[in-house]
mmCIF file with all atom_site columns, C-alpha atoms in Angstrom:
data_model
loop_
_atom_site.group_PDB
_atom_site.id
_atom_site.type_symbol
_atom_site.label_atom_id
_atom_site.label_alt_id
_atom_site.label_comp_id
_atom_site.label_asym_id
_atom_site.label_entity_id
_atom_site.label_seq_id
_atom_site.pdbx_PDB_ins_code
_atom_site.Cartn_x
_atom_site.Cartn_y
_atom_site.Cartn_z
_atom_site.occupancy
_atom_site.B_iso_or_equiv
_atom_site.pdbx_formal_charge
_atom_site.auth_seq_id
_atom_site.auth_comp_id
_atom_site.auth_asym_id
_atom_site.auth_atom_id
_atom_site.pdbx_PDB_model_num
ATOM 1   C CA . UNK A 1 1   ? 85.044  -187.486 -154.097 1.00 83.00 ? 1   UNK A CA 1
ATOM 2   C CA . UNK A 1 2   ? 85.114  -184.074 -152.416 1.00 91.00 ? 2   UNK A CA 1
ATOM 3   C CA . UNK A 1 3   ? 85.618  -183.938 -148.636 1.00 93.00 ? 3   UNK A CA 1
ATOM 4   C CA . UNK A 1 4   ? 82.021  -182.866 -148.022 1.00 93.00 ? 4   UNK A CA 1
ATOM 5   C CA . UNK A 1 5   ? 80.779  -185.996 -149.790 1.00 95.00 ? 5   UNK A CA 1
ATOM 6   C CA . UNK A 1 6   ? 83.048  -188.244 -147.673 1.00 96.00 ? 6   UNK A CA 1
ATOM 7   C CA . UNK A 1 7   ? 81.697  -186.569 -144.520 1.00 97.00 ? 7   UNK A CA 1
ATOM 8   C CA . UNK A 1 8   ? 78.101  -187.109 -145.635 1.00 97.00 ? 8   UNK A CA 1
ATOM 9   C CA . UNK A 1 9   ? 78.452  -190.676 -146.936 1.00 97.00 ? 9   UNK A CA 1
ATOM 10  C CA . UNK A 1 10  ? 80.465  -191.912 -143.936 1.00 98.00 ? 10  UNK A CA 1
ATOM 11  C CA . UNK A 1 11  ? 78.359  -189.948 -141.414 1.00 98.00 ? 11  UNK A CA 1
ATOM 12  C CA . UNK A 1 12  ? 81.415  -188.210 -139.958 1.00 98.00 ? 12  UNK A CA 1
ATOM 13  C CA . UNK A 1 13  ? 81.337  -185.492 -137.303 1.00 98.00 ? 13  UNK A CA 1
ATOM 14  C CA . UNK A 1 14  ? 83.862  -182.786 -136.350 1.00 98.00 ? 14  UNK A CA 1
ATOM 15  C CA . UNK A 1 15  ? 86.883  -184.001 -134.366 1.00 97.00 ? 15  UNK A CA 1
ATOM 16  C CA . UNK A 1 16  ? 88.419  -181.951 -131.543 1.00 96.00 ? 16  UNK A CA 1
ATOM 17  C CA . UNK A 1 17  ? 91.863  -182.248 -133.209 1.00 95.00 ? 17  UNK A CA 1
ATOM 18  C CA . UNK A 1 18  ? 90.572  -180.981 -136.559 1.00 96.00 ? 18  UNK A CA 1
ATOM 19  C CA . UNK A 1 19  ? 88.987  -182.859 -139.414 1.00 97.00 ? 19  UNK A CA 1
ATOM 20  C CA . UNK A 1 20  ? 86.128  -185.340 -139.083 1.00 98.00 ? 20  UNK A CA 1
ATOM 21  C CA . UNK A 1 21  ? 85.672  -188.817 -137.638 1.00 98.00 ? 21  UNK A CA 1
ATOM 22  C CA . UNK A 1 22  ? 83.362  -191.649 -136.674 1.00 98.00 ? 22  UNK A CA 1
ATOM 23  C CA . UNK A 1 23  ? 84.109  -194.600 -134.428 1.00 97.00 ? 23  UNK A CA 1
ATOM 24  C CA . UNK A 1 24  ? 83.592  -197.689 -136.584 1.00 98.00 ? 24  UNK A CA 1
ATOM 25  C CA . UNK A 1 25  ? 84.963  -200.586 -134.532 1.00 98.00 ? 25  UNK A CA 1
ATOM 26  C CA . UNK A 1 26  ? 85.105  -201.772 -130.932 1.00 97.00 ? 26  UNK A CA 1
ATOM 27  C CA . UNK A 1 27  ? 86.616  -205.179 -130.205 1.00 97.00 ? 27  UNK A CA 1
ATOM 28  C CA . UNK A 1 28  ? 84.504  -207.683 -128.326 1.00 97.00 ? 28  UNK A CA 1
ATOM 29  C CA . UNK A 1 29  ? 87.714  -208.997 -126.727 1.00 97.00 ? 29  UNK A CA 1
ATOM 30  C CA . UNK A 1 30  ? 88.238  -207.485 -123.278 1.00 97.00 ? 30  UNK A CA 1
ATOM 31  C CA . UNK A 1 31  ? 91.438  -207.163 -121.293 1.00 96.00 ? 31  UNK A CA 1
ATOM 32  C CA . UNK A 1 32  ? 91.463  -208.168 -117.600 1.00 96.00 ? 32  UNK A CA 1
ATOM 33  C CA . UNK A 1 33  ? 90.595  -204.571 -116.565 1.00 94.00 ? 33  UNK A CA 1
ATOM 34  C CA . UNK A 1 34  ? 87.528  -204.558 -118.861 1.00 94.00 ? 34  UNK A CA 1
ATOM 35  C CA . UNK A 1 35  ? 89.089  -202.388 -121.576 1.00 94.00 ? 35  UNK A CA 1
ATOM 36  C CA . UNK A 1 36  ? 88.404  -203.491 -125.132 1.00 96.00 ? 36  UNK A CA 1
ATOM 37  C CA . UNK A 1 37  ? 91.509  -204.799 -126.899 1.00 97.00 ? 37  UNK A CA 1
ATOM 38  C CA . UNK A 1 38  ? 91.116  -202.314 -129.800 1.00 97.00 ? 38  UNK A CA 1
ATOM 39  C CA . UNK A 1 39  ? 88.942  -199.639 -131.372 1.00 98.00 ? 39  UNK A CA 1
ATOM 40  C CA . UNK A 1 40  ? 89.026  -197.815 -134.700 1.00 98.00 ? 40  UNK A CA 1
ATOM 41  C CA . UNK A 1 41  ? 87.783  -194.647 -136.355 1.00 98.00 ? 41  UNK A CA 1
ATOM 42  C CA . UNK A 1 42  ? 87.493  -193.287 -139.859 1.00 98.00 ? 42  UNK A CA 1
ATOM 43  C CA . UNK A 1 43  ? 89.392  -189.995 -139.863 1.00 98.00 ? 43  UNK A CA 1
ATOM 44  C CA . UNK A 1 44  ? 89.258  -187.390 -142.619 1.00 98.00 ? 44  UNK A CA 1
ATOM 45  C CA . UNK A 1 45  ? 91.377  -184.256 -142.968 1.00 97.00 ? 45  UNK A CA 1
ATOM 46  C CA . UNK A 1 46  ? 90.669  -181.581 -145.571 1.00 94.00 ? 46  UNK A CA 1
ATOM 47  C CA . UNK A 1 47  ? 93.616  -180.319 -147.627 1.00 91.00 ? 47  UNK A CA 1
ATOM 48  C CA . UNK A 1 48  ? 93.932  -177.143 -145.523 1.00 88.00 ? 48  UNK A CA 1
ATOM 49  C CA . UNK A 1 49  ? 93.343  -178.782 -142.133 1.00 93.00 ? 49  UNK A CA 1
ATOM 50  C CA . UNK A 1 50  ? 95.620  -180.377 -139.572 1.00 95.00 ? 50  UNK A CA 1
ATOM 51  C CA . UNK A 1 51  ? 95.398  -182.815 -136.720 1.00 97.00 ? 51  UNK A CA 1
ATOM 52  C CA . UNK A 1 52  ? 96.474  -180.781 -133.682 1.00 97.00 ? 52  UNK A CA 1
ATOM 53  C CA . UNK A 1 53  ? 99.384  -182.010 -131.582 1.00 97.00 ? 53  UNK A CA 1
ATOM 54  C CA . UNK A 1 54  ? 98.259  -184.660 -129.124 1.00 97.00 ? 54  UNK A CA 1
ATOM 55  C CA . UNK A 1 55  ? 99.219  -187.884 -127.337 1.00 97.00 ? 55  UNK A CA 1
ATOM 56  C CA . UNK A 1 56  ? 96.787  -190.801 -127.464 1.00 97.00 ? 56  UNK A CA 1
ATOM 57  C CA . UNK A 1 57  ? 98.328  -192.729 -124.548 1.00 96.00 ? 57  UNK A CA 1
ATOM 58  C CA . UNK A 1 58  ? 97.987  -195.958 -126.544 1.00 97.00 ? 58  UNK A CA 1
ATOM 59  C CA . UNK A 1 59  ? 99.544  -197.188 -129.763 1.00 98.00 ? 59  UNK A CA 1
ATOM 60  C CA . UNK A 1 60  ? 97.660  -195.919 -132.806 1.00 98.00 ? 60  UNK A CA 1
ATOM 61  C CA . UNK A 1 61  ? 97.993  -197.496 -136.233 1.00 98.00 ? 61  UNK A CA 1
ATOM 62  C CA . UNK A 1 62  ? 97.174  -195.133 -139.113 1.00 98.00 ? 62  UNK A CA 1
ATOM 63  C CA . UNK A 1 63  ? 96.019  -196.883 -142.317 1.00 98.00 ? 63  UNK A CA 1
ATOM 64  C CA . UNK A 1 64  ? 95.778  -194.907 -145.569 1.00 98.00 ? 64  UNK A CA 1
ATOM 65  C CA . UNK A 1 65  ? 92.617  -195.222 -147.694 1.00 97.00 ? 65  UNK A CA 1
ATOM 66  C CA . UNK A 1 66  ? 92.261  -192.359 -150.144 1.00 95.00 ? 66  UNK A CA 1
ATOM 67  C CA . UNK A 1 67  ? 93.227  -188.829 -151.138 1.00 95.00 ? 67  UNK A CA 1
ATOM 68  C CA . UNK A 1 68  ? 96.340  -186.834 -150.407 1.00 95.00 ? 68  UNK A CA 1
ATOM 69  C CA . UNK A 1 69  ? 99.311  -188.312 -148.657 1.00 96.00 ? 69  UNK A CA 1
ATOM 70  C CA . UNK A 1 70  ? 99.657  -187.253 -145.029 1.00 96.00 ? 70  UNK A CA 1
ATOM 71  C CA . UNK A 1 71  ? 102.719 -186.186 -143.026 1.00 97.00 ? 71  UNK A CA 1
ATOM 72  C CA . UNK A 1 72  ? 102.752 -187.340 -139.400 1.00 98.00 ? 72  UNK A CA 1
ATOM 73  C CA . UNK A 1 73  ? 104.916 -185.059 -137.247 1.00 97.00 ? 73  UNK A CA 1
ATOM 74  C CA . UNK A 1 74  ? 106.310 -186.886 -134.196 1.00 97.00 ? 74  UNK A CA 1
ATOM 75  C CA . UNK A 1 75  ? 107.773 -184.673 -131.445 1.00 96.00 ? 75  UNK A CA 1
ATOM 76  C CA . UNK A 1 76  ? 110.044 -186.246 -128.839 1.00 90.00 ? 76  UNK A CA 1
ATOM 77  C CA . UNK A 1 77  ? 112.957 -185.489 -126.566 1.00 86.00 ? 77  UNK A CA 1
ATOM 78  C CA . UNK A 1 78  ? 115.410 -185.996 -129.453 1.00 89.00 ? 78  UNK A CA 1
ATOM 79  C CA . UNK A 1 79  ? 113.580 -183.728 -131.871 1.00 93.00 ? 79  UNK A CA 1
ATOM 80  C CA . UNK A 1 80  ? 111.025 -183.921 -134.638 1.00 96.00 ? 80  UNK A CA 1
ATOM 81  C CA . UNK A 1 81  ? 110.560 -186.795 -137.084 1.00 96.00 ? 81  UNK A CA 1
ATOM 82  C CA . UNK A 1 82  ? 108.239 -186.603 -140.078 1.00 96.00 ? 82  UNK A CA 1
ATOM 83  C CA . UNK A 1 83  ? 106.935 -189.789 -141.696 1.00 97.00 ? 83  UNK A CA 1
ATOM 84  C CA . UNK A 1 84  ? 104.706 -189.823 -144.762 1.00 98.00 ? 84  UNK A CA 1
ATOM 85  C CA . UNK A 1 85  ? 101.545 -191.935 -144.909 1.00 98.00 ? 85  UNK A CA 1
ATOM 86  C CA . UNK A 1 86  ? 100.324 -192.655 -148.426 1.00 97.00 ? 86  UNK A CA 1
ATOM 87  C CA . UNK A 1 87  ? 100.119 -194.983 -151.404 1.00 96.00 ? 87  UNK A CA 1
ATOM 88  C CA . UNK A 1 88  ? 103.393 -194.047 -153.129 1.00 95.00 ? 88  UNK A CA 1
ATOM 89  C CA . UNK A 1 89  ? 105.627 -196.731 -151.655 1.00 97.00 ? 89  UNK A CA 1
ATOM 90  C CA . UNK A 1 90  ? 108.192 -196.255 -154.448 1.00 97.00 ? 90  UNK A CA 1
ATOM 91  C CA . UNK A 1 91  ? 108.630 -192.657 -153.216 1.00 95.00 ? 91  UNK A CA 1
ATOM 92  C CA . UNK A 1 92  ? 109.143 -193.664 -149.572 1.00 96.00 ? 92  UNK A CA 1
ATOM 93  C CA . UNK A 1 93  ? 105.551 -193.375 -148.374 1.00 97.00 ? 93  UNK A CA 1
ATOM 94  C CA . UNK A 1 94  ? 104.054 -196.042 -146.118 1.00 98.00 ? 94  UNK A CA 1
ATOM 95  C CA . UNK A 1 95  ? 100.443 -197.261 -146.440 1.00 98.00 ? 95  UNK A CA 1
ATOM 96  C CA . UNK A 1 96  ? 100.308 -197.627 -142.645 1.00 98.00 ? 96  UNK A CA 1
ATOM 97  C CA . UNK A 1 97  ? 102.257 -195.987 -139.816 1.00 98.00 ? 97  UNK A CA 1
ATOM 98  C CA . UNK A 1 98  ? 102.386 -196.532 -136.083 1.00 98.00 ? 98  UNK A CA 1
ATOM 99  C CA . UNK A 1 99  ? 102.094 -193.594 -133.696 1.00 97.00 ? 99  UNK A CA 1
ATOM 100 C CA . UNK A 1 100 ? 103.504 -194.925 -130.398 1.00 97.00 ? 100 UNK A CA 1
ATOM 101 C CA . UNK A 1 101 ? 101.224 -194.207 -127.459 1.00 95.00 ? 101 UNK A CA 1
ATOM 102 C CA . UNK A 1 102 ? 103.784 -192.129 -125.585 1.00 95.00 ? 102 UNK A CA 1
ATOM 103 C CA . UNK A 1 103 ? 104.595 -189.814 -128.546 1.00 96.00 ? 103 UNK A CA 1
ATOM 104 C CA . UNK A 1 104 ? 103.234 -186.348 -129.186 1.00 97.00 ? 104 UNK A CA 1
ATOM 105 C CA . UNK A 1 105 ? 102.234 -186.038 -132.824 1.00 97.00 ? 105 UNK A CA 1
ATOM 106 C CA . UNK A 1 106 ? 100.050 -184.274 -135.337 1.00 97.00 ? 106 UNK A CA 1
ATOM 107 C CA . UNK A 1 107 ? 99.229  -184.696 -139.019 1.00 97.00 ? 107 UNK A CA 1
ATOM 108 C CA . UNK A 1 108 ? 99.253  -182.454 -142.082 1.00 96.00 ? 108 UNK A CA 1
ATOM 109 C CA . UNK A 1 109 ? 97.994  -183.284 -145.582 1.00 95.00 ? 109 UNK A CA 1
ATOM 110 C CA . UNK A 1 110 ? 100.752 -182.940 -148.174 1.00 94.00 ? 110 UNK A CA 1
ATOM 111 C CA . UNK A 1 111 ? 100.526 -179.634 -150.052 1.00 88.00 ? 111 UNK A CA 1
ATOM 112 C CA . UNK A 1 112 ? 100.086 -179.373 -153.794 1.00 80.00 ? 112 UNK A CA 1
ATOM 113 C CA . UNK A 1 113 ? 97.543  -180.180 -156.465 1.00 76.00 ? 113 UNK A CA 1
ATOM 114 C CA . UNK A 1 114 ? 95.254  -183.131 -156.127 1.00 80.00 ? 114 UNK A CA 1
ATOM 115 C CA . UNK A 1 115 ? 92.360  -184.301 -154.024 1.00 88.00 ? 115 UNK A CA 1
ATOM 116 C CA . UNK A 1 116 ? 90.975  -181.998 -151.344 1.00 93.00 ? 116 UNK A CA 1
ATOM 117 C CA . UNK A 1 117 ? 91.231  -184.454 -148.409 1.00 95.00 ? 117 UNK A CA 1
ATOM 118 C CA . UNK A 1 118 ? 92.785  -187.565 -146.900 1.00 96.00 ? 118 UNK A CA 1
ATOM 119 C CA . UNK A 1 119 ? 90.823  -190.518 -145.532 1.00 97.00 ? 119 UNK A CA 1
ATOM 120 C CA . UNK A 1 120 ? 92.446  -192.939 -143.075 1.00 98.00 ? 120 UNK A CA 1
ATOM 121 C CA . UNK A 1 121 ? 91.476  -195.461 -140.440 1.00 98.00 ? 121 UNK A CA 1
ATOM 122 C CA . UNK A 1 122 ? 93.092  -195.097 -137.012 1.00 98.00 ? 122 UNK A CA 1
ATOM 123 C CA . UNK A 1 123 ? 93.215  -198.271 -134.920 1.00 98.00 ? 123 UNK A CA 1
ATOM 124 C CA . UNK A 1 124 ? 93.948  -197.732 -131.208 1.00 98.00 ? 124 UNK A CA 1
ATOM 125 C CA . UNK A 1 125 ? 95.335  -200.631 -129.173 1.00 97.00 ? 125 UNK A CA 1
ATOM 126 C CA . UNK A 1 126 ? 93.985  -201.096 -126.527 1.00 96.00 ? 126 UNK A CA 1
ATOM 127 C CA . UNK A 1 127 ? 90.825  -199.093 -127.214 1.00 96.00 ? 127 UNK A CA 1
ATOM 128 C CA . UNK A 1 128 ? 90.836  -195.292 -127.203 1.00 96.00 ? 128 UNK A CA 1
ATOM 129 C CA . UNK A 1 129 ? 89.983  -193.863 -123.790 1.00 94.00 ? 129 UNK A CA 1
ATOM 130 C CA . UNK A 1 130 ? 89.564  -190.165 -122.962 1.00 92.00 ? 130 UNK A CA 1
ATOM 131 C CA . UNK A 1 131 ? 91.533  -190.518 -119.717 1.00 92.00 ? 131 UNK A CA 1
ATOM 132 C CA . UNK A 1 132 ? 94.653  -191.666 -121.630 1.00 94.00 ? 132 UNK A CA 1
ATOM 133 C CA . UNK A 1 133 ? 94.350  -188.906 -124.278 1.00 96.00 ? 133 UNK A CA 1
ATOM 134 C CA . UNK A 1 134 ? 95.976  -185.470 -124.083 1.00 97.00 ? 134 UNK A CA 1
ATOM 135 C CA . UNK A 1 135 ? 95.404  -182.639 -126.571 1.00 97.00 ? 135 UNK A CA 1
ATOM 136 C CA . UNK A 1 136 ? 98.273  -180.207 -126.119 1.00 96.00 ? 136 UNK A CA 1
ATOM 137 C CA . UNK A 1 137 ? 97.377  -176.728 -124.917 1.00 95.00 ? 137 UNK A CA 1
ATOM 138 C CA . UNK A 1 138 ? 98.490  -173.670 -126.906 1.00 94.00 ? 138 UNK A CA 1
ATOM 139 C CA . UNK A 1 139 ? 101.168 -173.025 -124.248 1.00 95.00 ? 139 UNK A CA 1
ATOM 140 C CA . UNK A 1 140 ? 102.506 -176.589 -124.587 1.00 95.00 ? 140 UNK A CA 1
ATOM 141 C CA . UNK A 1 141 ? 102.580 -176.286 -128.381 1.00 95.00 ? 141 UNK A CA 1
ATOM 142 C CA . UNK A 1 142 ? 104.372 -172.910 -128.153 1.00 93.00 ? 142 UNK A CA 1
ATOM 143 C CA . UNK A 1 143 ? 106.977 -174.449 -125.850 1.00 92.00 ? 143 UNK A CA 1
ATOM 144 C CA . UNK A 1 144 ? 107.609 -177.290 -128.314 1.00 93.00 ? 144 UNK A CA 1
ATOM 145 C CA . UNK A 1 145 ? 107.683 -174.869 -131.264 1.00 91.00 ? 145 UNK A CA 1
ATOM 146 C CA . UNK A 1 146 ? 110.299 -172.768 -129.474 1.00 89.00 ? 146 UNK A CA 1
ATOM 147 C CA . UNK A 1 147 ? 112.443 -175.839 -128.840 1.00 91.00 ? 147 UNK A CA 1
ATOM 148 C CA . UNK A 1 148 ? 111.899 -177.570 -132.197 1.00 91.00 ? 148 UNK A CA 1
ATOM 149 C CA . UNK A 1 149 ? 111.101 -176.321 -135.655 1.00 84.00 ? 149 UNK A CA 1
ATOM 150 C CA . UNK A 1 150 ? 107.378 -176.905 -136.181 1.00 89.00 ? 150 UNK A CA 1
ATOM 151 C CA . UNK A 1 151 ? 105.135 -175.595 -138.961 1.00 87.00 ? 151 UNK A CA 1
ATOM 152 C CA . UNK A 1 152 ? 103.100 -172.535 -137.977 1.00 87.00 ? 152 UNK A CA 1
ATOM 153 C CA . UNK A 1 153 ? 99.889  -174.425 -138.697 1.00 89.00 ? 153 UNK A CA 1
ATOM 154 C CA . UNK A 1 154 ? 100.379 -176.342 -135.428 1.00 90.00 ? 154 UNK A CA 1
ATOM 155 C CA . UNK A 1 155 ? 100.489 -173.050 -133.476 1.00 87.00 ? 155 UNK A CA 1
ATOM 156 C CA . UNK A 1 156 ? 96.930  -172.044 -134.383 1.00 72.00 ? 156 UNK A CA 1
#
């Protein structure tokens, strides 16, 4: 299926990081402070898109569904680590990856021929909350790019 069809059929809307999403799950289980124990979204990235560098402030489990494999770029004090999310386990890909809540990261679809998008589910534990989330500013991204080797696509 083309990315436009996924967006239409799953009723996705534009995401601030890039791509498209829709919240599809909110746990009924509440923590003592009233926060739900988990939430989840469908998240779709087109082949030429990227998920901008951000920190969720909570652990986020990325689960592959369909399309291109996806590189998650984790940026920390020790440098940059790239892990590949996808179905090709025999080639070192993982069908699910954890983005620790305290890590800055972004995602890029793998280049090359093939499908024009990637569809995943992102499960946030405890639930996603705006106040815990931080989308890096262009100045913060430039500072990281100067310190570490990052693809230019994250600078835009």
